[in-house]
PDB file of C-alpha atoms in Angstrom:
ATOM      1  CA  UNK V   1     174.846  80.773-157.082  1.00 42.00           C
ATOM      2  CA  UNK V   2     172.465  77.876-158.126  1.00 42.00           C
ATOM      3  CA  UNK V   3     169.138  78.193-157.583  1.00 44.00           C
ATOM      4  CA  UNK V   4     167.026  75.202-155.931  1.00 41.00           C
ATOM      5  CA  UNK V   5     164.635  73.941-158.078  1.00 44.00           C
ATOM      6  CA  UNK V   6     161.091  74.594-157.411  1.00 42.00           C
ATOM      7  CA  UNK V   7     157.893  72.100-157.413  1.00 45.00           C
ATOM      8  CA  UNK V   8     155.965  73.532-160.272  1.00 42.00           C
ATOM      9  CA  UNK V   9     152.815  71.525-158.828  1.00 41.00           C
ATOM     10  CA  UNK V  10     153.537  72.220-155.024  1.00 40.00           C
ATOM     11  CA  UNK V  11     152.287  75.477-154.358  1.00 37.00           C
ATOM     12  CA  UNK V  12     150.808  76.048-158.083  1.00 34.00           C
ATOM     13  CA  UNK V  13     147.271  77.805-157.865  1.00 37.00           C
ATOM     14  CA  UNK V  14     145.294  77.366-161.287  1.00 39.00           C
ATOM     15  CA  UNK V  15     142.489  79.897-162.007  1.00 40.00           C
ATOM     16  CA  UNK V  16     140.080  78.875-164.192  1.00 44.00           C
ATOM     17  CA  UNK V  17     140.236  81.492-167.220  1.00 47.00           C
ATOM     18  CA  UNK V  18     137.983  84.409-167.210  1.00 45.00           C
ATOM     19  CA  UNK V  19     136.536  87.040-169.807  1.00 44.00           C
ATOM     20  CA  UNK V  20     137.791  90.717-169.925  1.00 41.00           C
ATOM     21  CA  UNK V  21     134.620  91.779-171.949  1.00 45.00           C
ATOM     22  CA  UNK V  22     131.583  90.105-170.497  1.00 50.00           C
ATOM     23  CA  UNK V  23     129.780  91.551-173.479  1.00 87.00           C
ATOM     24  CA  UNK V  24     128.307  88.593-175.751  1.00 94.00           C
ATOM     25  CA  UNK V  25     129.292  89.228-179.444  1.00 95.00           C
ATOM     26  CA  UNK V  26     125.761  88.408-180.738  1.00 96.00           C
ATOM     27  CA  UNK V  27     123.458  91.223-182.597  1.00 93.00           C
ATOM     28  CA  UNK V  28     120.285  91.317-181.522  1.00 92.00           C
ATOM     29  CA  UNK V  29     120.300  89.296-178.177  1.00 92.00           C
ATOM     30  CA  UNK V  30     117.080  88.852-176.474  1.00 90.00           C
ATOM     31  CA  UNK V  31     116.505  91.153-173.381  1.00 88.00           C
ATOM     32  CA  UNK V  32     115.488  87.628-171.220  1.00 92.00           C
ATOM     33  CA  UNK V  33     117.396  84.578-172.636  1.00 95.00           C
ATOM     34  CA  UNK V  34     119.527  81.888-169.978  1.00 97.00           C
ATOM     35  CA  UNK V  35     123.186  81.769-169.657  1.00 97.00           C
ATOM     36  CA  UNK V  36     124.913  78.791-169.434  1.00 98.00           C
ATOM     37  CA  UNK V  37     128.562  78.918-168.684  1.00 96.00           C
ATOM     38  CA  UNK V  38     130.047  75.891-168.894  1.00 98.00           C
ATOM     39  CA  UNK V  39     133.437  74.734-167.202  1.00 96.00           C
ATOM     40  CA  UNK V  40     136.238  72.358-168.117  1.00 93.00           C
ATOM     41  CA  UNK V  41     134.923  70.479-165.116  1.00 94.00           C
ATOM     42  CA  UNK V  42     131.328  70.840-165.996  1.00 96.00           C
ATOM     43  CA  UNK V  43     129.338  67.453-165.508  1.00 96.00           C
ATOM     44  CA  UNK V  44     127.152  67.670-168.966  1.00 96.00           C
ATOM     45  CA  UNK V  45     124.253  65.712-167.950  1.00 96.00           C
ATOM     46  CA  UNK V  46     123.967  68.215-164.751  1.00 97.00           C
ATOM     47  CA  UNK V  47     124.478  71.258-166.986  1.00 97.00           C
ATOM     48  CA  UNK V  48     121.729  69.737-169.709  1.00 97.00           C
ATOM     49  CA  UNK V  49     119.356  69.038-166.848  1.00 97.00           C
ATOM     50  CA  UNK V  50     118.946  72.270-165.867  1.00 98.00           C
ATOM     51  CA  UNK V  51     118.570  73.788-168.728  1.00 98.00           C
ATOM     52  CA  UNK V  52     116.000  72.017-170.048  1.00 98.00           C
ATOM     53  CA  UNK V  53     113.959  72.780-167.356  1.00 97.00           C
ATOM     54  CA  UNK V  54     114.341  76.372-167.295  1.00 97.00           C
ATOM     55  CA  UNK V  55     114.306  76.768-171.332  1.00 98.00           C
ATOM     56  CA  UNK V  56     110.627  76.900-170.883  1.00 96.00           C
ATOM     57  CA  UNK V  57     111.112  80.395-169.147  1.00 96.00           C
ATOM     58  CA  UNK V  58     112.887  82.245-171.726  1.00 96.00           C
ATOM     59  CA  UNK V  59     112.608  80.590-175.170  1.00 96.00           C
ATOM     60  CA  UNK V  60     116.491  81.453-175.930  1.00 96.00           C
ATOM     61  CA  UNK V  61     119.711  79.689-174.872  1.00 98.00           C
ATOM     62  CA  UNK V  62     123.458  81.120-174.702  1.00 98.00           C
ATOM     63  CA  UNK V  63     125.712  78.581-174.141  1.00 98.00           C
ATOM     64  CA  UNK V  64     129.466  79.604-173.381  1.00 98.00           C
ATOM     65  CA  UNK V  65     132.886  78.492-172.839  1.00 97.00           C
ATOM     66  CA  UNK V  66     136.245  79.797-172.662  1.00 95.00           C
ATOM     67  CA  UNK V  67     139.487  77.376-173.515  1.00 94.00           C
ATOM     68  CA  UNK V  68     139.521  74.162-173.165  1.00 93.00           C
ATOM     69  CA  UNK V  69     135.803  73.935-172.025  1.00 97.00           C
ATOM     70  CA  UNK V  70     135.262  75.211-176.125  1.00 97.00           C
ATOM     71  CA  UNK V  71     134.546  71.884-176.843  1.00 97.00           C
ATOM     72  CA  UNK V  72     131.984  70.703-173.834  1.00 97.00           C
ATOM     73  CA  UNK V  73     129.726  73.494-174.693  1.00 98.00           C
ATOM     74  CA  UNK V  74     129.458  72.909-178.439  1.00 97.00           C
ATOM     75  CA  UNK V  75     128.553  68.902-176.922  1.00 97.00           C
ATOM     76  CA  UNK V  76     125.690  70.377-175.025  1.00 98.00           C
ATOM     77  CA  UNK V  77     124.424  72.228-177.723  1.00 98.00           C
ATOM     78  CA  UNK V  78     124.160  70.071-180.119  1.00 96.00           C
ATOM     79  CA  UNK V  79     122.921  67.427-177.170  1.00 97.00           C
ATOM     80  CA  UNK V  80     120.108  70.396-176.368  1.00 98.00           C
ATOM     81  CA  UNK V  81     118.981  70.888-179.856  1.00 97.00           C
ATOM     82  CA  UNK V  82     117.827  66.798-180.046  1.00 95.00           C
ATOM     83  CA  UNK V  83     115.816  67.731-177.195  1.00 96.00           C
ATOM     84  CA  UNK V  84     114.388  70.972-177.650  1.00 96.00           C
ATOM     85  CA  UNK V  85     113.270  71.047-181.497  1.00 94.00           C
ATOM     86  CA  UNK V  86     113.245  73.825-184.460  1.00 95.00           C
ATOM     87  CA  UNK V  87     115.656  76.015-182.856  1.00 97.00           C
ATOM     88  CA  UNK V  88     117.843  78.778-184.411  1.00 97.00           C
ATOM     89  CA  UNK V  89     121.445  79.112-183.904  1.00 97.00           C
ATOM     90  CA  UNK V  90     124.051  81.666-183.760  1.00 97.00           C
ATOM     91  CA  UNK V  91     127.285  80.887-183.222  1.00 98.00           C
ATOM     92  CA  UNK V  92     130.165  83.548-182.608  1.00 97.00           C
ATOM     93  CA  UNK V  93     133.430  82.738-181.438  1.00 97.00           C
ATOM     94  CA  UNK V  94     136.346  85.159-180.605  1.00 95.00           C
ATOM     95  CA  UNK V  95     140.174  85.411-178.624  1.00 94.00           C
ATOM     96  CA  UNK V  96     140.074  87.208-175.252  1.00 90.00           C
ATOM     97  CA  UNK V  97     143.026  87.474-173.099  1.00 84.00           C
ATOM     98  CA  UNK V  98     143.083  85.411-170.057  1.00 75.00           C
ATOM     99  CA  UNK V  99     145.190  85.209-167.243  1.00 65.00           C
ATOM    100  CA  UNK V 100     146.460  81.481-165.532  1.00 65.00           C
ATOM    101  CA  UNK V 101     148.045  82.001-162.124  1.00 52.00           C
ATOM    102  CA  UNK V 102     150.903  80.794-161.414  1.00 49.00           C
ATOM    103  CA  UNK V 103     151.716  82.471-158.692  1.00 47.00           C
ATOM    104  CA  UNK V 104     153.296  80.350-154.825  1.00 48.00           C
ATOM    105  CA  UNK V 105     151.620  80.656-152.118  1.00 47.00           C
ATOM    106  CA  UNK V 106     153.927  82.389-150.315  1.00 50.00           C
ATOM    107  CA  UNK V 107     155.297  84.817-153.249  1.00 56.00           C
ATOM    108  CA  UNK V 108     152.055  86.186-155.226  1.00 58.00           C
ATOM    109  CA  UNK V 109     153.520  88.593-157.272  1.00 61.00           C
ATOM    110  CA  UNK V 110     152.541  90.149-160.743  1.00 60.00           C
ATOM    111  CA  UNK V 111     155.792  89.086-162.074  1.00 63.00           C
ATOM    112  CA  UNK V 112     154.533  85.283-161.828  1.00 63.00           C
ATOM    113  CA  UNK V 113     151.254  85.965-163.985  1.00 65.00           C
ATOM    114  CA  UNK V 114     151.582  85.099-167.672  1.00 70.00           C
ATOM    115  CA  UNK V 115     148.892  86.207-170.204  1.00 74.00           C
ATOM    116  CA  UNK V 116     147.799  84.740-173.093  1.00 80.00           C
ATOM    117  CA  UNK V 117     144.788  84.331-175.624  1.00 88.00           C
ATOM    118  CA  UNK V 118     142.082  81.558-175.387  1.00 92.00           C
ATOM    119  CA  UNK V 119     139.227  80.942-177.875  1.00 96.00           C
ATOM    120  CA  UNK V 120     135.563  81.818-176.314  1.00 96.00           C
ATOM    121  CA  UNK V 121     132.566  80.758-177.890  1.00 98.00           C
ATOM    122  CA  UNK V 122     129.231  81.730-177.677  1.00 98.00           C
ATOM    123  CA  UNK V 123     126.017  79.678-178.825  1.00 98.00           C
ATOM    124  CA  UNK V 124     122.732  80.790-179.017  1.00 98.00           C
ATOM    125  CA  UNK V 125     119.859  78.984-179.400  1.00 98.00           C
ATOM    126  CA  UNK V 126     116.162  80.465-179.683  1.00 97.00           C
ATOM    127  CA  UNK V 127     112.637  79.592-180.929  1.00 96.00           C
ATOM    128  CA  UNK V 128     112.805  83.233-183.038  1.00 94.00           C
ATOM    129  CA  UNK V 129     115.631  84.993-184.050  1.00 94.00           C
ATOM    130  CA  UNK V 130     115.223  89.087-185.463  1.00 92.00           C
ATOM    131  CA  UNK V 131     117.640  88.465-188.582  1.00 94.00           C
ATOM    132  CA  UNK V 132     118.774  85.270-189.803  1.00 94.00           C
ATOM    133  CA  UNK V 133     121.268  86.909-192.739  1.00 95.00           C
ATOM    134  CA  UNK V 134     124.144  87.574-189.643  1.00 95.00           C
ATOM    135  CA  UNK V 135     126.950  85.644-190.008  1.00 95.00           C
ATOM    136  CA  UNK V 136     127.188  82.260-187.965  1.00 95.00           C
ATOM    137  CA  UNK V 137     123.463  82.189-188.127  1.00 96.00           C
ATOM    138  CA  UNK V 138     122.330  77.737-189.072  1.00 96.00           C
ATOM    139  CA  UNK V 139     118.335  77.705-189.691  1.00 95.00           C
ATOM    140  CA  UNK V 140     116.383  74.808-187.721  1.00 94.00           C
ATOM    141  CA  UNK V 141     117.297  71.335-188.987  1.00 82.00           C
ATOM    142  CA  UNK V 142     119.690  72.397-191.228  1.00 83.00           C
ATOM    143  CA  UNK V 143     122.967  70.034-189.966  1.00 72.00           C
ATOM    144  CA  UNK V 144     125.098  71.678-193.291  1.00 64.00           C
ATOM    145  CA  UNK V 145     125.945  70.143-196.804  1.00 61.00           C
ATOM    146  CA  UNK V 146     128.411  67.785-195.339  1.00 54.00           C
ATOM    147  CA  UNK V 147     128.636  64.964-197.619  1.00 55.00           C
ATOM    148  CA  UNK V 148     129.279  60.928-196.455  1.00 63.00           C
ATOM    149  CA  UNK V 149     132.162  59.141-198.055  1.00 67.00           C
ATOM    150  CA  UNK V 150     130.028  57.278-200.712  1.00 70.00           C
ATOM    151  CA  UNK V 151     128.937  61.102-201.735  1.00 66.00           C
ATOM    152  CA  UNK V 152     131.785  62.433-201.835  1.00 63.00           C
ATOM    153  CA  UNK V 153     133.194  59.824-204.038  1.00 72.00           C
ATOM    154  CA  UNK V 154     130.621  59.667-206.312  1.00 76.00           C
ATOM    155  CA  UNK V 155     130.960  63.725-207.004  1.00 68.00           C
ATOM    156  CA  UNK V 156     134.604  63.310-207.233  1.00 69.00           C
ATOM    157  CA  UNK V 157     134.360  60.676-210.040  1.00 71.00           C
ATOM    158  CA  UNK V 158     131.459  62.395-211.812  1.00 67.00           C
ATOM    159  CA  UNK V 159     133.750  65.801-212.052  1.00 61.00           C
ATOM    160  CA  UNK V 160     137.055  63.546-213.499  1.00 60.00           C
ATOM    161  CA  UNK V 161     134.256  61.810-215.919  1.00 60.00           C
ATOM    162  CA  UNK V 162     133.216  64.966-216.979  1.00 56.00           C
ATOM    163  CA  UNK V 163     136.503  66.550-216.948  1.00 54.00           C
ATOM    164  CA  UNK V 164     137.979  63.800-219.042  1.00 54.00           C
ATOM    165  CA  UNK V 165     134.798  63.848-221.392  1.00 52.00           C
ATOM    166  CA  UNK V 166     135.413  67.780-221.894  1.00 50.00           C
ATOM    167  CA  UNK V 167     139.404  66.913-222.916  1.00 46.00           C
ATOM    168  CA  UNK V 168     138.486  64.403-225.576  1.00 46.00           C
ATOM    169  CA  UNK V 169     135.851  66.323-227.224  1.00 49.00           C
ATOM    170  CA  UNK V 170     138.156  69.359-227.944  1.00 49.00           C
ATOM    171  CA  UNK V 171     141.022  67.637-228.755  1.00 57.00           C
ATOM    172  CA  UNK V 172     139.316  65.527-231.363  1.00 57.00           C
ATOM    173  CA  UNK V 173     137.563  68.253-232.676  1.00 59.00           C
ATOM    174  CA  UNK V 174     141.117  70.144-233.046  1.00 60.00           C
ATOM    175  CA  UNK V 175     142.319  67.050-234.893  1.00 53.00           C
ATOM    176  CA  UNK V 176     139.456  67.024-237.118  1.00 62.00           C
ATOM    177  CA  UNK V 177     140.207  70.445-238.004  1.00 62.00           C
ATOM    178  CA  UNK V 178     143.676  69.614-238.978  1.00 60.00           C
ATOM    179  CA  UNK V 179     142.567  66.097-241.119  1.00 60.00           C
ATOM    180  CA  UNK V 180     144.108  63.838-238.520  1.00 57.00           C
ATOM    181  CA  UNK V 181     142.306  60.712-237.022  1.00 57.00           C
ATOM    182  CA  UNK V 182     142.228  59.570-233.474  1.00 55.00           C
ATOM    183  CA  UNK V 183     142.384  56.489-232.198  1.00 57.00           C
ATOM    184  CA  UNK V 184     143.344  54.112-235.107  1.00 60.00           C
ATOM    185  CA  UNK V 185     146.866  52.648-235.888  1.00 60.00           C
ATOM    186  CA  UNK V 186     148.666  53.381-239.074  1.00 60.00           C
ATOM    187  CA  UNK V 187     148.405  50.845-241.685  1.00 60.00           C
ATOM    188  CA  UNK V 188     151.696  48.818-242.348  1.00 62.00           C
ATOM    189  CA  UNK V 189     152.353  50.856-245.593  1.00 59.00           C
ATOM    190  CA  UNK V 190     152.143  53.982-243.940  1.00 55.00           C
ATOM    191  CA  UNK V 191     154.216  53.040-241.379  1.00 55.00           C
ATOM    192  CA  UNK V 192     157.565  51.757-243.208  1.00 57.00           C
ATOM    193  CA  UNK V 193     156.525  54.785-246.126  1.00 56.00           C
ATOM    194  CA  UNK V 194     158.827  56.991-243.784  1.00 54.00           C
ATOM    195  CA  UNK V 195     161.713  54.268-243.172  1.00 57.00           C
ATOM    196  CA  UNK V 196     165.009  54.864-245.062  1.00 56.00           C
ATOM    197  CA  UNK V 197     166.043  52.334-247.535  1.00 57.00           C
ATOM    198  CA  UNK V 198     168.229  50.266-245.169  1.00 58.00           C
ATOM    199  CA  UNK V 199     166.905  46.433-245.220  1.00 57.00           C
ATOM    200  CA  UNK V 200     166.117  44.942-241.621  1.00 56.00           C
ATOM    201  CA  UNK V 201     169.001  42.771-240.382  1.00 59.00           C
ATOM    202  CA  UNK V 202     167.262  39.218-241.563  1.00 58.00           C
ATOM    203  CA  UNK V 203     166.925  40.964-244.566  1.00 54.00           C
ATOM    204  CA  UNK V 204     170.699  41.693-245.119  1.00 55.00           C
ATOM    205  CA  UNK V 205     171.805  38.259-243.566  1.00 54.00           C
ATOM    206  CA  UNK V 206     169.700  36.479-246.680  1.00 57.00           C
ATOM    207  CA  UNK V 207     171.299  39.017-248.061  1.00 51.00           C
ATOM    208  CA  UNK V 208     174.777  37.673-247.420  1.00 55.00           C
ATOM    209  CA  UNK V 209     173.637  34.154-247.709  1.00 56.00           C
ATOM    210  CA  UNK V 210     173.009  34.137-251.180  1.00 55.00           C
ATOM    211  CA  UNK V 211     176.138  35.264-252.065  1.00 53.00           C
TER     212      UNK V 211
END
């Protein structure tokens, strides 16, 4: 017996993924701080607009997304922190296990409920922080040691310079040691010192000539 083929999108309910632990992985939290969870379908000028207006009320931040939202919230962050100045950040980031219905309508059963593992992310942002040695912590103003592409290739051809420069010191100085020179050609008598006593081929054709 053949089973009819079902409309995966006819019928399909979508729940947007949800924490098991609503603890937030970051030491030290401050008793009063805002939490901003932000949605796949978050609009990120609404979300911004409101919390810059109540920011003012707590001083701390904690913005937070699950899946594919990961990527909004870091937007708004880094949006927030051209806004609101010398701010500390902690950033911690961790795999929960969600759950996506895809349950019918008409047949919810547990059967139909797959579960997987989505990245979460949680950024804080605060005027003061309690300890700034935790990992994931980034000081005020401090946007990394990322280098541009004319930096970058200006450090990668100083370390071949200098790597080259360290090669031809030691090896000259280990043919010093041994009485060789480096870098000239062998003088002409030198060269045919070590040839046998076989006359070039011109040589032997004159050779034959004169006879």
């Amino acid at each position: 017996m053949v089973r009819p083929k079902l409309n995966k999108k006819k019928g399909m309910k979508n729940v947007e993924p949800e924490p098991t632990d609503s603890g937030i992985p970051i030491p030290d939290l401050p008793e009063k701080f805002l939490l901003m969870q932000v949605r796949s379908g978050s609009k990120i000028r609404n979300v911004l607009d409101y919390a810059l207006k109540e920011f003012s009320n707590y001083n701390n931040v904690v913005w937070n997304a699950v899946g594919k939202a990961v990527g909004k919230a870091i937007s708004c962050a880094e949006i927030f922190k051209t806004k609101e100045k010398n701010l500390h950040q902690i950033t911690k980031i961790r795999f929960i296990q969600s759950k996506e219905s895809k349950k019918r309508k008409e047949n919810e059963t547990a059967e139909n409920v797959q579960i997987y593992h989505v990245p979460e992310i949680f950024i804080l942002l605060a005027k003061e922080v309690k300890d700034t040695s935790v990992p994931g912590y980034q000081a005020p103003d401090d946007n990394g040691e990322f280098l541009n592409d004319q930096e970058m290739k200006n450090e990668c051809k100083g370390k071949k310079q200098e790597a080259g420069s360290n090669v031809t010191r030691v090896d000259a100085g280990e043919f010093a040691a041994m009485g060789l020179r480096t870098g000239q050609k062998r003088p002409k008598k030198e060269q045919t010192k070590g040839q046998t006593g076989t006359p070039p081929k011109k040589s032997r054709k004159r050779a034959n000539d004169g006879r």
